[in-house]
Amino acid sequence: MNIINDKVTAYIDEQYRPLSPELEALRLSSEEYKVPIIMRDMEGLLLNLIRLKQPRRILEIGTAIGYSAACMAEALPQCRVTTIESDPAAAEIARENIDSLGLAERITLLQGKGQEVLDTLTDAFDFVFIDAAKSHYRTFWDKVSGLCSPRAVIVCDNVLMRGTTVSGEYDPRRKHRTSIRRMRDFLSFLTDEAEAHTCILPVGDGVSISILKG
Ligand SMILES: C[S@@+](CC[C@H](N)C(=O)[O-])C[C@H]1O[C@@H](n2cnc3c(N)ncnc32)[C@H](O)[C@@H]1O
């Protein structure tokens, strides 16, 4: 029996508790203005993965207005977060949010396309959160895996893309066929990738969690 349905998701969301009143306000305003940020259940999973892994350096691709970067920095006070955002307007709002949350010392925001900005980085990251253009996930992975320390964790959000990755019935007009094909290719690559252990979970919009072999 399929246990994932709207009732189950609503129940899980009722159990969600925000990290702080400030982050709750940021989530609510993102929802009001329809800025896509991590879903509540995904936030819980991401933050507990971080608490388990205890990374010193986190890399995020896809900042939007800075919500998930701020959550990660709040959840683990000793970590530093580098986050990349391609949209200049979103990056500016993210910078304001990060400043007003008092996190500017620990979050470095780089404005530009992930594919390009990643080529300029040299740090070794022990945790990576990929949450940007779905059709570029393979490019992000190839570049990011070269920047990771042994046994780094790489989390990719939205890999099930509202079910379209799984079945064409969720994209009847085939509007998203290119990004669907690319995501399917990416997930096939990931599950067969000898350098990492990967699982895929139906949390949020679908998430892959990979642990690099070291
Ligand atoms: C789903 S939102 C990120 C949400 C954010 N991680 C959060 O949960 O608060 C995706 C963001 O990725 C950005 N983006 C899309 N393509 C990108 C790329 N190639 N490089 C960097 N950012 C990109 C978009 O502009 C958008 O703001």
mmCIF file of C-alpha atoms and ligand atoms in Angstrom:
data_model
loop_
_atom_site.group_PDB
_atom_site.id
_atom_site.type_symbol
_atom_site.label_atom_id
_atom_site.label_comp_id
_atom_site.label_asym_id
_atom_site.label_seq_id
_atom_site.Cartn_x
_atom_site.Cartn_y
_atom_site.Cartn_z
ATOM 1 C CA MET A 1 0.000 0.000 0.000
ATOM 2 C CA ASN A 2 1.242 3.508 -0.797
ATOM 3 C CA ILE A 3 1.592 5.402 2.508
ATOM 4 C CA ILE A 4 2.473 8.760 0.911
ATOM 5 C CA ASN A 5 -0.625 10.859 0.279
ATOM 6 C CA ASP A 6 -1.912 14.349 1.106
ATOM 7 C CA LYS A 7 -3.289 13.274 4.517
ATOM 8 C CA VAL A 8 0.012 11.756 5.569
ATOM 9 C CA THR A 9 1.917 14.806 4.354
ATOM 10 C CA ALA A 10 -0.486 17.152 6.210
ATOM 11 C CA TYR A 11 -0.046 15.103 9.393
ATOM 12 C CA ILE A 12 3.748 15.193 9.117
ATOM 13 C CA ASP A 13 3.624 18.945 8.462
ATOM 14 C CA GLU A 14 1.568 19.413 11.653
ATOM 15 C CA GLN A 15 4.498 17.943 13.576
ATOM 16 C CA TYR A 16 6.858 20.547 12.082
ATOM 17 C CA ARG A 17 8.376 23.077 14.482
ATOM 18 C CA PRO A 18 10.396 26.037 13.151
ATOM 19 C CA LEU A 19 13.952 26.578 14.330
ATOM 20 C CA SER A 20 13.214 30.138 15.458
ATOM 21 C CA PRO A 21 10.455 32.771 15.194
ATOM 22 C CA GLU A 22 12.628 34.685 12.685
ATOM 23 C CA LEU A 23 12.984 31.660 10.407
ATOM 24 C CA GLU A 24 9.285 30.927 10.765
ATOM 25 C CA ALA A 25 8.525 34.483 9.589
ATOM 26 C CA LEU A 26 10.873 34.009 6.633
ATOM 27 C CA ARG A 27 9.187 30.709 5.696
ATOM 28 C CA LEU A 28 5.737 32.270 5.909
ATOM 29 C CA SER A 29 6.709 35.276 3.802
ATOM 30 C CA SER A 30 8.352 32.984 1.193
ATOM 31 C CA GLU A 31 5.124 31.018 1.008
ATOM 32 C CA GLU A 32 3.070 34.202 0.748
ATOM 33 C CA TYR A 33 5.204 35.512 -2.135
ATOM 34 C CA LYS A 34 5.456 32.039 -3.724
ATOM 35 C CA VAL A 35 9.223 31.824 -3.442
ATOM 36 C CA PRO A 36 10.022 28.092 -3.590
ATOM 37 C CA ILE A 37 11.914 26.992 -0.487
ATOM 38 C CA ILE A 38 12.476 23.571 1.060
ATOM 39 C CA MET A 39 9.300 21.871 2.235
ATOM 40 C CA ARG A 40 8.759 21.362 5.960
ATOM 41 C CA ASP A 41 9.486 17.623 5.986
ATOM 42 C CA MET A 42 12.540 18.186 3.806
ATOM 43 C CA GLU A 43 13.801 20.815 6.250
ATOM 44 C CA GLY A 44 13.540 18.305 9.092
ATOM 45 C CA LEU A 45 15.463 15.674 7.127
ATOM 46 C CA LEU A 46 18.138 18.093 5.907
ATOM 47 C CA LEU A 47 18.810 19.535 9.355
ATOM 48 C CA ASN A 48 19.017 16.140 11.022
ATOM 49 C CA LEU A 49 21.427 14.928 8.334
ATOM 50 C CA ILE A 50 23.561 17.961 9.137
ATOM 51 C CA ARG A 51 23.368 17.289 12.872
ATOM 52 C CA LEU A 52 24.456 13.694 12.234
ATOM 53 C CA LYS A 53 27.274 14.587 9.839
ATOM 54 C CA GLN A 54 28.479 17.683 11.769
ATOM 55 C CA PRO A 55 30.084 19.264 8.663
ATOM 56 C CA ARG A 56 32.496 22.161 9.053
ATOM 57 C CA ARG A 57 31.907 23.426 5.526
ATOM 58 C CA ILE A 58 28.572 23.271 3.727
ATOM 59 C CA LEU A 59 27.998 24.144 0.065
ATOM 60 C CA GLU A 60 24.554 24.962 -1.276
ATOM 61 C CA ILE A 61 23.560 25.524 -4.916
ATOM 62 C CA GLY A 62 20.286 27.463 -5.067
ATOM 63 C CA THR A 63 20.002 30.086 -2.316
ATOM 64 C CA ALA A 64 16.710 31.752 -3.335
ATOM 65 C CA ILE A 65 16.093 34.194 -0.459
ATOM 66 C CA GLY A 66 18.502 32.462 1.916
ATOM 67 C CA TYR A 67 16.046 30.351 3.911
ATOM 68 C CA SER A 68 17.709 26.920 3.770
ATOM 69 C CA ALA A 69 21.209 28.429 4.088
ATOM 70 C CA ALA A 70 20.077 30.250 7.240
ATOM 71 C CA CYS A 71 18.459 27.087 8.644
ATOM 72 C CA MET A 72 21.639 25.081 8.108
ATOM 73 C CA ALA A 73 23.773 27.785 9.727
ATOM 74 C CA GLU A 74 21.355 28.055 12.684
ATOM 75 C CA ALA A 75 21.182 24.283 13.146
ATOM 76 C CA LEU A 76 24.946 23.893 13.434
ATOM 77 C CA PRO A 77 26.580 26.943 15.020
ATOM 78 C CA GLN A 78 30.170 25.932 14.194
ATOM 79 C CA CYS A 79 29.646 25.397 10.442
ATOM 80 C CA ARG A 80 30.282 27.771 7.562
ATOM 81 C CA VAL A 81 27.959 27.839 4.560
ATOM 82 C CA THR A 82 28.824 28.844 0.996
ATOM 83 C CA THR A 83 25.697 29.323 -1.094
ATOM 84 C CA ILE A 84 25.323 30.085 -4.810
ATOM 85 C CA GLU A 85 22.402 31.892 -6.441
ATOM 86 C CA SER A 86 22.069 32.765 -10.141
ATOM 87 C CA ASP A 87 19.260 35.334 -9.844
ATOM 88 C CA PRO A 88 20.691 38.749 -8.835
ATOM 89 C CA ALA A 89 17.387 39.975 -7.342
ATOM 90 C CA ALA A 90 16.986 36.852 -5.186
ATOM 91 C CA ALA A 91 20.641 37.098 -4.144
ATOM 92 C CA GLU A 92 20.135 40.665 -2.977
ATOM 93 C CA ILE A 93 17.129 39.697 -0.850
ATOM 94 C CA ALA A 94 19.068 36.703 0.499
ATOM 95 C CA ARG A 95 21.925 38.995 1.515
ATOM 96 C CA GLU A 96 19.500 41.248 3.422
ATOM 97 C CA ASN A 97 17.896 38.252 5.139
ATOM 98 C CA ILE A 98 21.254 36.733 6.076
ATOM 99 C CA ASP A 99 22.411 40.090 7.475
ATOM 100 C CA SER A 100 19.270 40.648 9.494
ATOM 101 C CA LEU A 101 19.503 37.123 10.944
ATOM 102 C CA GLY A 102 23.072 37.959 12.081
ATOM 103 C CA LEU A 103 24.571 35.179 9.930
ATOM 104 C CA ALA A 104 26.704 37.197 7.513
ATOM 105 C CA GLU A 105 29.934 36.067 9.210
ATOM 106 C CA ARG A 106 29.177 32.407 8.567
ATOM 107 C CA ILE A 107 27.304 32.423 5.246
ATOM 108 C CA THR A 108 29.133 33.404 2.057
ATOM 109 C CA LEU A 109 26.758 34.169 -0.775
ATOM 110 C CA LEU A 110 28.147 33.949 -4.311
ATOM 111 C CA GLN A 111 25.989 35.352 -7.069
ATOM 112 C CA GLY A 112 26.278 33.566 -10.421
ATOM 113 C CA LYS A 113 25.412 30.341 -12.190
ATOM 114 C CA GLY A 114 26.371 27.288 -10.182
ATOM 115 C CA GLN A 115 28.003 25.696 -13.232
ATOM 116 C CA GLU A 116 30.415 28.652 -13.451
ATOM 117 C CA VAL A 117 30.872 29.612 -9.801
ATOM 118 C CA LEU A 118 31.816 26.040 -8.854
ATOM 119 C CA ASP A 119 34.883 26.308 -11.125
ATOM 120 C CA THR A 120 36.184 29.160 -8.939
ATOM 121 C CA LEU A 121 35.942 27.258 -5.623
ATOM 122 C CA THR A 122 38.816 25.392 -4.012
ATOM 123 C CA ASP A 123 37.465 24.608 -0.519
ATOM 124 C CA ALA A 124 36.803 21.034 0.531
ATOM 125 C CA PHE A 125 33.149 20.688 1.530
ATOM 126 C CA ASP A 126 31.831 17.915 3.714
ATOM 127 C CA PHE A 127 28.143 18.515 3.047
ATOM 128 C CA VAL A 128 26.495 19.721 -0.167
ATOM 129 C CA PHE A 129 22.869 20.651 -0.751
ATOM 130 C CA ILE A 130 21.851 20.908 -4.419
ATOM 131 C CA ASP A 131 18.539 22.751 -4.875
ATOM 132 C CA ALA A 132 18.723 24.656 -8.184
ATOM 133 C CA ALA A 133 17.967 24.090 -11.899
ATOM 134 C CA LYS A 134 16.991 20.410 -12.101
ATOM 135 C CA SER A 135 18.350 19.904 -15.623
ATOM 136 C CA HIS A 136 21.860 20.778 -14.440
ATOM 137 C CA TYR A 137 22.067 18.313 -11.544
ATOM 138 C CA ARG A 138 24.548 16.071 -13.378
ATOM 139 C CA THR A 139 26.839 19.044 -14.113
ATOM 140 C CA PHE A 140 26.566 20.196 -10.491
ATOM 141 C CA TRP A 141 27.369 16.688 -9.273
ATOM 142 C CA ASP A 142 30.442 16.317 -11.505
ATOM 143 C CA LYS A 143 31.860 19.661 -10.363
ATOM 144 C CA VAL A 144 30.854 19.349 -6.709
ATOM 145 C CA SER A 145 32.190 15.831 -6.207
ATOM 146 C CA GLY A 146 35.654 17.161 -7.052
ATOM 147 C CA LEU A 147 35.304 19.727 -4.242
ATOM 148 C CA CYS A 148 34.276 17.257 -1.549
ATOM 149 C CA SER A 149 36.187 15.692 1.292
ATOM 150 C CA PRO A 150 36.114 11.875 1.660
ATOM 151 C CA ARG A 151 32.760 10.583 2.939
ATOM 152 C CA ALA A 152 31.070 13.905 2.183
ATOM 153 C CA VAL A 153 27.265 13.880 1.997
ATOM 154 C CA ILE A 154 25.543 15.260 -1.118
ATOM 155 C CA VAL A 155 21.797 15.879 -0.888
ATOM 156 C CA CYS A 156 19.770 16.730 -4.016
ATOM 157 C CA ASP A 157 16.262 18.143 -3.585
ATOM 158 C CA ASN A 158 13.245 17.814 -5.909
ATOM 159 C CA VAL A 159 14.512 14.705 -7.679
ATOM 160 C CA LEU A 160 10.998 13.273 -8.098
ATOM 161 C CA MET A 161 9.725 16.563 -9.610
ATOM 162 C CA ARG A 162 6.059 16.191 -8.512
ATOM 163 C CA GLY A 163 6.058 12.592 -9.678
ATOM 164 C CA THR A 164 7.038 13.401 -13.260
ATOM 165 C CA THR A 165 10.366 11.612 -12.847
ATOM 166 C CA VAL A 166 8.438 8.445 -12.044
ATOM 167 C CA SER A 167 5.660 8.480 -14.622
ATOM 168 C CA GLY A 168 4.595 10.342 -17.765
ATOM 169 C CA GLU A 169 1.020 10.480 -16.411
ATOM 170 C CA TYR A 170 2.100 13.472 -14.261
ATOM 171 C CA ASP A 171 3.193 15.405 -17.366
ATOM 172 C CA PRO A 172 0.410 14.611 -19.835
ATOM 173 C CA ARG A 173 1.328 17.404 -22.259
ATOM 174 C CA ARG A 174 5.002 16.418 -22.180
ATOM 175 C CA LYS A 175 5.896 20.025 -21.336
ATOM 176 C CA HIS A 176 8.744 18.965 -19.090
ATOM 177 C CA ARG A 177 10.040 16.035 -21.106
ATOM 178 C CA THR A 178 13.604 17.350 -21.406
ATOM 179 C CA SER A 179 14.070 18.018 -17.709
ATOM 180 C CA ILE A 180 12.354 14.695 -16.901
ATOM 181 C CA ARG A 181 14.737 12.802 -19.189
ATOM 182 C CA ARG A 182 17.694 14.592 -17.652
ATOM 183 C CA MET A 183 16.563 13.864 -14.096
ATOM 184 C CA ARG A 184 15.989 10.186 -14.937
ATOM 185 C CA ASP A 185 19.464 10.009 -16.487
ATOM 186 C CA PHE A 186 20.903 11.712 -13.392
ATOM 187 C CA LEU A 187 19.230 9.289 -10.979
ATOM 188 C CA SER A 188 20.314 6.268 -13.071
ATOM 189 C CA PHE A 189 23.842 7.613 -13.001
ATOM 190 C CA LEU A 190 23.669 8.195 -9.241
ATOM 191 C CA THR A 191 22.338 4.782 -8.324
ATOM 192 C CA ASP A 192 25.064 3.076 -10.393
ATOM 193 C CA GLU A 193 27.830 5.492 -9.355
ATOM 194 C CA ALA A 194 30.596 3.364 -7.841
ATOM 195 C CA GLU A 195 32.052 6.298 -5.885
ATOM 196 C CA ALA A 196 28.965 6.901 -3.721
ATOM 197 C CA HIS A 197 26.210 5.161 -1.777
ATOM 198 C CA THR A 198 22.853 6.714 -2.748
ATOM 199 C CA CYS A 199 19.279 6.329 -1.609
ATOM 200 C CA ILE A 200 16.174 8.115 -2.897
ATOM 201 C CA LEU A 201 13.355 9.030 -0.524
ATOM 202 C CA PRO A 202 9.835 10.408 -1.151
ATOM 203 C CA VAL A 203 10.378 13.311 1.260
ATOM 204 C CA GLY A 204 9.319 16.785 0.128
ATOM 205 C CA ASP A 205 9.463 16.706 -3.668
ATOM 206 C CA GLY A 206 11.813 13.713 -3.588
ATOM 207 C CA VAL A 207 15.358 13.711 -2.292
ATOM 208 C CA SER A 208 18.521 11.781 -3.037
ATOM 209 C CA ILE A 209 21.081 11.326 -0.284
ATOM 210 C CA SER A 210 24.551 10.252 -1.347
ATOM 211 C CA ILE A 211 27.575 9.482 0.780
ATOM 212 C CA LEU A 212 30.852 9.586 -1.110
ATOM 213 C CA LYS A 213 33.169 6.657 -0.564
ATOM 214 C CA GLY A 214 36.460 7.813 0.862
HETATM 215 C C1 LIG B 1 14.129 25.985 -5.034
HETATM 216 S S1 LIG B 1 14.985 27.492 -5.050
HETATM 217 C C2 LIG B 1 16.133 27.311 -3.714
HETATM 218 C C3 LIG B 1 15.470 27.314 -2.379
HETATM 219 C C4 LIG B 1 16.419 27.379 -1.212
HETATM 220 N N1 LIG B 1 17.405 26.303 -1.262
HETATM 221 C C5 LIG B 1 15.643 27.263 0.083
HETATM 222 O O1 LIG B 1 15.142 26.157 0.362
HETATM 223 O O2 LIG B 1 15.511 28.267 0.794
HETATM 224 C C6 LIG B 1 16.050 27.332 -6.414
HETATM 225 C C7 LIG B 1 16.949 28.525 -6.645
HETATM 226 O O3 LIG B 1 17.992 28.116 -7.518
HETATM 227 C C8 LIG B 1 18.320 29.205 -8.338
HETATM 228 N N2 LIG B 1 19.023 28.665 -9.525
HETATM 229 C C9 LIG B 1 18.452 28.122 -10.622
HETATM 230 N N3 LIG B 1 19.412 27.723 -11.457
HETATM 231 C C10 LIG B 1 20.602 28.005 -10.879
HETATM 232 C C11 LIG B 1 21.949 27.826 -11.258
HETATM 233 N N4 LIG B 1 22.264 27.280 -12.425
HETATM 234 N N5 LIG B 1 22.903 28.239 -10.406
HETATM 235 C C12 LIG B 1 22.582 28.807 -9.214
HETATM 236 N N6 LIG B 1 21.317 29.011 -8.803
HETATM 237 C C13 LIG B 1 20.337 28.616 -9.618
HETATM 238 C C14 LIG B 1 16.984 29.860 -8.639
HETATM 239 O O4 LIG B 1 17.153 31.204 -9.046
HETATM 240 C C15 LIG B 1 16.253 29.705 -7.320
HETATM 241 O O5 LIG B 1 16.383 30.857 -6.520
#
